[in-house]
Coordinates of C-alpha atoms in Angstrom, one line a residue:
M1178 CA 1.9 24.1 6.1
I1179 CA 4.9 22.4 4.6
Y1180 CA 4.7 19.9 7.6
E1181 CA 1.1 19.1 6.8
H1182 CA 1.9 18.6 3.2
V1183 CA 4.9 16.3 3.8
N1184 CA 2.8 14.3 6.3
A1185 CA 0.3 13.7 4.1
C1186 CA 2.7 12.8 1.4
I1187 CA 4.2 10.0 3.8
K1188 CA 0.5 8.8 4.7
F1189 CA -0.1 8.3 0.8
E1190 CA 2.9 6.5 0.2
T1191 CA 2.3 4.3 3.2
E1192 CA -1.1 3.2 2.2
R1193 CA -0.2 2.8 -1.1
D1194 CA 2.7 0.3 -0.2
I1195 CA 0.1 -1.3 2.4
A1196 CA -2.2 -1.9 -0.8
K1197 CA 0.8 -3.1 -3.0
T1198 CA 1.5 -5.6 -0.2
T1199 CA -2.1 -6.5 0.1
L1200 CA -2.5 -7.1 -3.5
K1201 CA 0.7 -9.1 -3.6
E1202 CA -0.5 -11.5 -1.0
L1203 CA -4.0 -11.7 -2.4
S1204 CA -2.5 -12.7 -6.0
R1205 CA -0.3 -15.3 -4.3
Y1206 CA -3.3 -16.9 -2.5
L1207 CA -5.4 -17.0 -5.6
H1208 CA -2.2 -18.6 -7.4
E1209 CA -2.0 -21.4 -4.9
L1210 CA -6.0 -21.5 -4.9
I1211 CA -6.1 -22.4 -8.6

């Protein structure tokens, strides 16, 4: 049960990091576009 919770937390953190990175890349791309 605890393992499941930890796994879910890691998955959430990872997805949040990926989203953050994607957002950073996207804003950099838009910045170069303008």
